[in-house]
Short mmCIF file of C-alpha atoms in Angstrom, two decimals:
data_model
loop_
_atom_site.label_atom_id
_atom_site.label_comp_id
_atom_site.label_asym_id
_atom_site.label_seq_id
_atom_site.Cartn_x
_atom_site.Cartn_y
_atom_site.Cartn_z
CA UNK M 1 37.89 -31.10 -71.61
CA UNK M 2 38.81 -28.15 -69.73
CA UNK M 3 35.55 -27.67 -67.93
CA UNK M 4 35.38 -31.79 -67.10
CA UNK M 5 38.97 -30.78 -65.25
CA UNK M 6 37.97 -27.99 -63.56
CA UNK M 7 34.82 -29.64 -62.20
CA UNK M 8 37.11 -32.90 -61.28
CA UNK M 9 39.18 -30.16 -59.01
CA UNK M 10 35.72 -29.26 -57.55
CA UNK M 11 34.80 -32.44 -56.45
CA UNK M 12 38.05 -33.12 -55.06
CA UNK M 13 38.36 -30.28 -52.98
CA UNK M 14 40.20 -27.66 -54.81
CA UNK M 15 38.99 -24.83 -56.10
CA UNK M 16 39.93 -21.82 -54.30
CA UNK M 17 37.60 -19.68 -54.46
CA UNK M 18 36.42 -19.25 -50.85
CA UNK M 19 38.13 -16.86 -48.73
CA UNK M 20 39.45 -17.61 -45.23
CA UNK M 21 37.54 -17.34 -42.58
CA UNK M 22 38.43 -16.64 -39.21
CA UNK M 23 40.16 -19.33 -37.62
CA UNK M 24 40.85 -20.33 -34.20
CA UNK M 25 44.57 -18.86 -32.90
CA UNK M 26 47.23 -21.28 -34.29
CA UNK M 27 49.56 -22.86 -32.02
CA UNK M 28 53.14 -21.06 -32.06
CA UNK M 29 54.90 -23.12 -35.22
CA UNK M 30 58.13 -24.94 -35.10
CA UNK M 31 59.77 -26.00 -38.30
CA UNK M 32 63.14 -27.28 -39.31
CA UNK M 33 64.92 -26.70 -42.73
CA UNK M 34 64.63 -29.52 -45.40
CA UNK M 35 68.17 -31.31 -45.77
CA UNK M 36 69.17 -32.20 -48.98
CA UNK M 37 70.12 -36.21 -48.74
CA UNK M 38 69.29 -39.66 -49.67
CA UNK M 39 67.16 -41.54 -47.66
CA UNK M 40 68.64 -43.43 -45.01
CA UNK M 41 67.61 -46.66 -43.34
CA UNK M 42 65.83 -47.24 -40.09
CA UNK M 43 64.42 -49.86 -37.62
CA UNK M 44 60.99 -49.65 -38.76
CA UNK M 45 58.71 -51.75 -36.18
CA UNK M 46 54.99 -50.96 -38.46
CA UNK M 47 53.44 -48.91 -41.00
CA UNK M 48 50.59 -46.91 -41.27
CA UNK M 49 48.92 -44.79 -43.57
CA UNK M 50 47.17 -40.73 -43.56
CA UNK M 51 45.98 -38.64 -46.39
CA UNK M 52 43.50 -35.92 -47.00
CA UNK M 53 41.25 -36.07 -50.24
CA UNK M 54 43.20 -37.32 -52.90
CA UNK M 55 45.93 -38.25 -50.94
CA UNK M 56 43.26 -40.19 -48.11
CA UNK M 57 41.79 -42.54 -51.62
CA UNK M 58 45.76 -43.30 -52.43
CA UNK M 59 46.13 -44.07 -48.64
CA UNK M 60 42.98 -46.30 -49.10
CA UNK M 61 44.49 -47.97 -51.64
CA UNK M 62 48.06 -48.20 -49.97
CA UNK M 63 46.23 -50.15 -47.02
CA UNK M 64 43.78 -52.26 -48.95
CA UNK M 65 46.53 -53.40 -51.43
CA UNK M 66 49.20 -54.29 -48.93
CA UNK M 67 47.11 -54.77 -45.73
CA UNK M 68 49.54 -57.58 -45.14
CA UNK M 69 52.74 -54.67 -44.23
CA UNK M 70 50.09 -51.66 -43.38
CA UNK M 71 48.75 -51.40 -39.99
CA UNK M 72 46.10 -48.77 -40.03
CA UNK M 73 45.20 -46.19 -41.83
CA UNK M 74 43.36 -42.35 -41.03
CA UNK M 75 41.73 -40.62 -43.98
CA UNK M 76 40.13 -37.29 -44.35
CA UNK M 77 37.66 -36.27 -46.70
CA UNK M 78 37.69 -39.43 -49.12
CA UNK M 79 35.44 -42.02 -50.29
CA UNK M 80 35.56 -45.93 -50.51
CA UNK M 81 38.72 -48.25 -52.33
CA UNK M 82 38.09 -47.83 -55.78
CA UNK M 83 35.52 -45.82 -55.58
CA UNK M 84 36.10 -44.02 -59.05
CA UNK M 85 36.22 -47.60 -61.21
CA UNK M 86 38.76 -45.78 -63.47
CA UNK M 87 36.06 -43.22 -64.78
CA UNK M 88 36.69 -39.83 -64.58
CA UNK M 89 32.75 -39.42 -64.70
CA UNK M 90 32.89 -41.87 -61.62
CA UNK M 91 35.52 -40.08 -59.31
CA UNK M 92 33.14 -36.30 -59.74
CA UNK M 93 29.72 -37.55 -59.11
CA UNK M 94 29.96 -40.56 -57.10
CA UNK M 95 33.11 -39.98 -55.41
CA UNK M 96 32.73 -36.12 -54.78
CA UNK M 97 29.30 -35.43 -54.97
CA UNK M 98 26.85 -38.51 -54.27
CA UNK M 99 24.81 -37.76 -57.95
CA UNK M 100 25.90 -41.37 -58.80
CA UNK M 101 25.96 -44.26 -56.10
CA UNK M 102 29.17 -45.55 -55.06
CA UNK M 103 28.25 -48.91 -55.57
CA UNK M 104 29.61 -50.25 -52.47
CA UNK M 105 28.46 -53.68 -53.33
CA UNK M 106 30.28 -53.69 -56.21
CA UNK M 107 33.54 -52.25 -54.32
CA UNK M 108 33.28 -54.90 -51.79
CA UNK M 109 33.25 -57.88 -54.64
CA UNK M 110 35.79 -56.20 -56.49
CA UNK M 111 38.56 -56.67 -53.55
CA UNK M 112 37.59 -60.23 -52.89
CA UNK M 113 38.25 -60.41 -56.35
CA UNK M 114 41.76 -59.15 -56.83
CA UNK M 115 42.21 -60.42 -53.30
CA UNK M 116 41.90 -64.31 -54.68
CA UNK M 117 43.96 -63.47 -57.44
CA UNK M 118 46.54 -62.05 -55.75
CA UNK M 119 46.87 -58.90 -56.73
CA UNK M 120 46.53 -57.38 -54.03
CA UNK M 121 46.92 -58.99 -49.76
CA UNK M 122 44.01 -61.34 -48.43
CA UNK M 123 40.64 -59.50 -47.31
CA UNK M 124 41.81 -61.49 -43.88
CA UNK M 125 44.20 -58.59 -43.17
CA UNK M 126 41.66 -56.02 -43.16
CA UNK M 127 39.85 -57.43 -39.88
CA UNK M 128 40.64 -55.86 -36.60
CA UNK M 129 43.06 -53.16 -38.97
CA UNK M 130 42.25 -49.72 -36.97
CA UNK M 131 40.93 -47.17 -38.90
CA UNK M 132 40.12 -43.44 -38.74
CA UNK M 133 37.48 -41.72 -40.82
CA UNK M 134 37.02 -38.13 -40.49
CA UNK M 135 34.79 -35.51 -42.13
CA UNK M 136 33.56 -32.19 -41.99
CA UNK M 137 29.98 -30.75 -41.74
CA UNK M 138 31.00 -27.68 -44.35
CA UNK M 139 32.81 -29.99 -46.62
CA UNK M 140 30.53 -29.72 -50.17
CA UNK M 141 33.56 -31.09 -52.24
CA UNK M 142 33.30 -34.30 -50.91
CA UNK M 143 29.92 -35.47 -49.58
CA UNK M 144 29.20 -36.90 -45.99
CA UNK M 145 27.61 -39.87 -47.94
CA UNK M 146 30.81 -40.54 -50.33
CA UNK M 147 32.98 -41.01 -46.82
CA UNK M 148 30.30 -42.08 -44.69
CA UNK M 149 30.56 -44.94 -47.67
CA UNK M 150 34.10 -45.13 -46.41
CA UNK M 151 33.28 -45.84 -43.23
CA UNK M 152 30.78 -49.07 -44.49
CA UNK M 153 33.48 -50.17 -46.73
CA UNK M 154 35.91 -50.56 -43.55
CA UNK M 155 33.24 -51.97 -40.93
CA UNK M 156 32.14 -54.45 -43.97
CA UNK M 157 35.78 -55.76 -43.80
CA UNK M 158 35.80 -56.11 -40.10
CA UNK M 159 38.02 -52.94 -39.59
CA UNK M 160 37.55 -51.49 -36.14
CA UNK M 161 36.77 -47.83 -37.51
CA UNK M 162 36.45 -44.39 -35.37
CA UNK M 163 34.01 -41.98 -37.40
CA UNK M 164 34.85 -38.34 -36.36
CA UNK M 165 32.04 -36.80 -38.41
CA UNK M 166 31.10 -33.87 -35.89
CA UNK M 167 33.68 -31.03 -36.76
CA UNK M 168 32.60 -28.11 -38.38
CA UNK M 169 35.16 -28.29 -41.40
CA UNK M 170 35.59 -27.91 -44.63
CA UNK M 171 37.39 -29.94 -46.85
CA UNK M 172 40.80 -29.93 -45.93
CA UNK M 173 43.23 -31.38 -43.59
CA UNK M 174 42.24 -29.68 -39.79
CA UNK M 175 45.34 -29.14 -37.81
CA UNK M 176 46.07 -26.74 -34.61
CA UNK M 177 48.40 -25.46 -37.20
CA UNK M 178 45.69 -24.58 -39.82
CA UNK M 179 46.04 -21.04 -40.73
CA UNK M 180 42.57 -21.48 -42.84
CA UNK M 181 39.21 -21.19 -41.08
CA UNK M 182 37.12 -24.16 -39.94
CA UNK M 183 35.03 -24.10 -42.62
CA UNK M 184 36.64 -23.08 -45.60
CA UNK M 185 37.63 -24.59 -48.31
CA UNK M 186 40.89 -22.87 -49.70
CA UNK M 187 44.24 -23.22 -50.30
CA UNK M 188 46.28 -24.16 -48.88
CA UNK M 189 43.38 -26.96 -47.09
CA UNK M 190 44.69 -26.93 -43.77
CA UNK M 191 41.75 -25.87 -41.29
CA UNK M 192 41.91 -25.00 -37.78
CA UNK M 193 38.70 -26.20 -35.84
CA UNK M 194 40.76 -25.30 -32.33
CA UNK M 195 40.95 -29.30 -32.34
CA UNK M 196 43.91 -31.89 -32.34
CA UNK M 197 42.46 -34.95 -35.08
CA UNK M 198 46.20 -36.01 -35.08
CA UNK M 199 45.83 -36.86 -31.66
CA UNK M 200 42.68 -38.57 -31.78
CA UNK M 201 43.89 -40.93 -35.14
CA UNK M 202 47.86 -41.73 -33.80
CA UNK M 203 45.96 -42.63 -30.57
CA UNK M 204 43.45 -45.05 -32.80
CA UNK M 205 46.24 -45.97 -34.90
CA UNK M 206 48.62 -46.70 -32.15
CA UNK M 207 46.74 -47.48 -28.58
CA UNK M 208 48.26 -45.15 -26.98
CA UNK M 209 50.40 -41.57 -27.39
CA UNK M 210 52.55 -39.27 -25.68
CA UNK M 211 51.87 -35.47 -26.20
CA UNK M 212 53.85 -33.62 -28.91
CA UNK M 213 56.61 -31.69 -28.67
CA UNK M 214 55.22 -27.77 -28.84
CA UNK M 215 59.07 -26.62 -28.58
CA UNK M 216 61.70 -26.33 -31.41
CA UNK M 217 61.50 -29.79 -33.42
CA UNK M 218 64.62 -32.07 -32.42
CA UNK M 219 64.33 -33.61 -36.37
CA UNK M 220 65.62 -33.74 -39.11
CA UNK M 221 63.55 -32.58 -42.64
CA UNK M 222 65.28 -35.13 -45.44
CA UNK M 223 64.60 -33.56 -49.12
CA UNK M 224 65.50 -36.49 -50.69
CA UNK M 225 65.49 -38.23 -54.80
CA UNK M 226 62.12 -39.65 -55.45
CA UNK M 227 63.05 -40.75 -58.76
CA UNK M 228 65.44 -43.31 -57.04
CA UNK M 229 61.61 -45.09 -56.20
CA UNK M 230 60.11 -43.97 -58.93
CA UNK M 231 59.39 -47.69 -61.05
CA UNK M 232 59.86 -45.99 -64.07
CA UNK M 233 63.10 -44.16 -62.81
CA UNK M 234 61.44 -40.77 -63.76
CA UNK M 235 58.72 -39.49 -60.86
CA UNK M 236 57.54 -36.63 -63.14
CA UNK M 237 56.65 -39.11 -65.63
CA UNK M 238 54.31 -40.23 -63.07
CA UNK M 239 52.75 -37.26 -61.99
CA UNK M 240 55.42 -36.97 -59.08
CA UNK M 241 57.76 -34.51 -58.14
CA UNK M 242 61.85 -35.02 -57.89
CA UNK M 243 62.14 -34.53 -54.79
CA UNK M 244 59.96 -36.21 -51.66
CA UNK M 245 60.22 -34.92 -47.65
CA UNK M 246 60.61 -37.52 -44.58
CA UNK M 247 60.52 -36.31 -41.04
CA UNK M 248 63.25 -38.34 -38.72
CA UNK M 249 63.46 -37.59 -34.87
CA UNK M 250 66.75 -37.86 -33.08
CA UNK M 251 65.62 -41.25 -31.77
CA UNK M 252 64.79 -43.01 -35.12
CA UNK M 253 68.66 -41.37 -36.65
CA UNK M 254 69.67 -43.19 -33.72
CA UNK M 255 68.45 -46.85 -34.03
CA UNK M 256 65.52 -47.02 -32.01
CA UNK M 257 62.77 -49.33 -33.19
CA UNK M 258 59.93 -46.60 -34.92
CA UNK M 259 56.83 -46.71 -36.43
CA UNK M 260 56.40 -45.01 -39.94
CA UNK M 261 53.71 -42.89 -41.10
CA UNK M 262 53.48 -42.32 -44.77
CA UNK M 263 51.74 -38.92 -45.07
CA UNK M 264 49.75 -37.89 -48.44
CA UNK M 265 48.46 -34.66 -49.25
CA UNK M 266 46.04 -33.43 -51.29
CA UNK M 267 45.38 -32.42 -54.61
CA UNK M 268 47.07 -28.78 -55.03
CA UNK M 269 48.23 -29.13 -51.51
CA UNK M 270 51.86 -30.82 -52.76
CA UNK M 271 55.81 -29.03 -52.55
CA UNK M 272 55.04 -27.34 -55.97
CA UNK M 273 51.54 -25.46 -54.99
CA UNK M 274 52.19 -24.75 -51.33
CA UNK M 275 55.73 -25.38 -50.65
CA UNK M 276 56.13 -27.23 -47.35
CA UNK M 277 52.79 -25.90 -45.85
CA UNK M 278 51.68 -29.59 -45.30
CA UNK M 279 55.13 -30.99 -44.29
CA UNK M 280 54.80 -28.19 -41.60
CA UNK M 281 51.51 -27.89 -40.25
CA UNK M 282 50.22 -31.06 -40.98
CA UNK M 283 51.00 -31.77 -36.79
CA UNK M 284 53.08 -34.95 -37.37
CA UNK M 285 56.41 -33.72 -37.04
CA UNK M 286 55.46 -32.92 -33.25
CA UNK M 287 54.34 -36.24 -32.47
CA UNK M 288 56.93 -37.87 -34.01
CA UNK M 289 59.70 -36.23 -32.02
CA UNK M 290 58.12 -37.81 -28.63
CA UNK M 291 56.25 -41.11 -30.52
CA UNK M 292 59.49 -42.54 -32.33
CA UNK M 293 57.97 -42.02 -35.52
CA UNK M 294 59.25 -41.41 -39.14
CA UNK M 295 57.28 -39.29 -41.55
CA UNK M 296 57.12 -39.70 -45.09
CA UNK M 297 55.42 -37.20 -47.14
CA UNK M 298 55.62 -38.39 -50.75
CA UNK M 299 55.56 -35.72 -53.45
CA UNK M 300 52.72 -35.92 -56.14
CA UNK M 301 52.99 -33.00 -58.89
CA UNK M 302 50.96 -31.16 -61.83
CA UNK M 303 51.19 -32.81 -65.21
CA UNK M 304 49.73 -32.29 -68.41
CA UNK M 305 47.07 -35.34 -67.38
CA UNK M 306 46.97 -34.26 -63.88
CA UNK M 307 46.48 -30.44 -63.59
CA UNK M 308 45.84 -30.07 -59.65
CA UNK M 309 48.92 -32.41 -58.86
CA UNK M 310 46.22 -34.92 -57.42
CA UNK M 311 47.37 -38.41 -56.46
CA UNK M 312 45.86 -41.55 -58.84
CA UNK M 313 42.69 -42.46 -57.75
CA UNK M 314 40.81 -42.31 -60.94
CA UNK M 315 43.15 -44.18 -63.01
CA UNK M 316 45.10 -40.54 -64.91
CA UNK M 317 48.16 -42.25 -65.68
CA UNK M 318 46.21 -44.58 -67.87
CA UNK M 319 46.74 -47.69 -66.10
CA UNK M 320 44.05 -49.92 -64.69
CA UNK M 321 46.22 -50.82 -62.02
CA UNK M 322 46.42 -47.73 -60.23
CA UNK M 323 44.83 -49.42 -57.17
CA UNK M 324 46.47 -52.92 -57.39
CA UNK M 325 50.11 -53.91 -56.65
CA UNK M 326 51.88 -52.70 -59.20
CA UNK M 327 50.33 -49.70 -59.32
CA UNK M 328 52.44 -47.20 -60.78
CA UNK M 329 52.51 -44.51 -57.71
CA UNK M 330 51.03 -47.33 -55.26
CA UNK M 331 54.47 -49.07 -55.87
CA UNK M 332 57.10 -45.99 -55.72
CA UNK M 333 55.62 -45.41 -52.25
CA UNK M 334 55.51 -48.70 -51.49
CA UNK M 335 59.87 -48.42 -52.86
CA UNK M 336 60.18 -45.52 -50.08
CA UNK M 337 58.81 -47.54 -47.08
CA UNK M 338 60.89 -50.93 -48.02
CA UNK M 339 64.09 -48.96 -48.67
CA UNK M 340 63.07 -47.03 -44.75
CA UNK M 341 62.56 -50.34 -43.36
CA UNK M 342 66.10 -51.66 -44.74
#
């Protein structure tokens, strides 16, 4: 059991083992505090989805489950919706490495499926949805194949999909705020390539965006409950931590009509392993402060079945729902952006 988990971690990106490399200069870094608080309410105009690894197959599943709400998604490093078929045997050599086929056939039939059923929002949805795919040249945890599958699974749907599959990276989220090298693969998984990805995906996501702020952040940080989403009324209990972050510029605390962008790190990339590394440098707070955008970043954490604090993509909490409404950790984020939305 304990070697099947450690290679698991492998596969998903996680071992840190490599050192750093040298990266490209960061940009200078602006953060704010985290507040303690609840969670207010906003004017929330659409939703969209990110995530890197784990956290892009949960945003995968976020989208494909409740396409009908979410209006695009961006994904790095990550494989096809339900690409794991609640194996763990699945998720490392089919969903990592490419030893086993995804069966992208199989995928494809599987969300008609649950589609006619209704459990989760019409395959309809999915056409025209913009999506952005991106991976890196050095990334061995994940293979170019696995998301390349990604990409198919989209395009079969009639998503209109960018590809950004010429950076140099490793597996990790790349950010101007990296402090890893381009290639590496190391805690804590944010690379800097000396490019802007955020740019390129809000722009897919959105049409159009304004440049971020490079100054002081204008913000607020919310720490706020997550067992107060939490379906079970106890987020540890579902491999999720107390407490969750959302980003809020001065224009959203105001009224103004916002998007939201639900943000999802990666396995061992979460509050408890890194602290606020990804809140911080994940380069969303700066586009939200001149895009009227709220960022969530929902909290997944270690547990005694989830040792890298991944999110459920592989079906570790033990239900087969994990990618389905009702979805245990699909639905407490789902909680967080009605309760935003009012």
């Amino acid at each position: 059991m304990k070697l099947r988990w450690k290679a698991l971690a492998a596969a998903v990106g996680l071992l840190l083992v490599l050192p750093p490399a040298g990266a490209a200069r960061a940009a200078t870094l602006y953060t704010v505090p985290p507040v303690p608080g609840p969670l207010p309410t906003y004017h929330v105009s659409s939703v969209y989805v990110a995530g890197v690894s784990s956290g892009g197959y949960m945003a995968t599943q976020l989208q494909v489950a409740y396409s009908g709400r979410i209006r695009g998604s961006a994904v790095f490093a990550a494989g096809p919706y339900y690409c794991a078929q609640n194996t763990v045997t699945q998720a490392l050599y089919a969903c990592g490495d490419n030893v086993y086929p995804t069966y992208l056939p199989t995928l494809e039939a599987y969300t008609r499926t649950w589609a006619s059923y209704g459990w989760i929002d019409p395959v309809g949805n999915l056409a025209a949805r913009p999506a952005y795919v991106f991976h890196g040249t050095s990334d061995a945890t994940v293979r170019t194949s696995v998301t390349g599958d990604l990409v198919r699974y989209h395009q079969h749907f009639g998503a209109s999909v960018q590809y950004d599959s010429g950076s140099a990276a490793g597996h990790a989220w790349v950010t101007p705020y990296g402090t890893g090298g381009c290639t590496v693969t190391a805690s804590p998984f944010l690379n800097n390539c000396g490019t802007d990805p955020q740019n390129a995906f809000l722009r897919k996501l959105f049409g159009a965006v304004q440049a971020p702020n490079t100054g002081p952040l204008r913000g607020t940080l919310i720490r706020f409950d997550q067992n107060s989403f939490a379906v079970n009324g106890w987020a540890p209990g579902l491999s999720m931590d107390t407490a969750g972050f959302a980003y809020v510029p001065p224009s959203c605390a105001a009224g103004q009509s916002c998007r939201l962008l639900v943000a999802l790190h990666g396995c061992l990339q979460g509050y408890g392993r890194v602290g606020t590394a990804f809140v911080d440098r994940a380069n969303l707070n700066q586009y939200a402060d001149t895009n009227n955008m709220i960022v969530l970043y929902p909290q997944a954490v270690t547990s005694a079945v989830n040792p890298n604090g991944c999110w459920d993509w592989w079906g570790y909490l033990g239900g087969t729902n994990y990618p389905i409404k009702g979805g245990a950790q699909v639905e407490t984020i789902m909680n967080m952006v009605r309760w935003l939305d009012g």
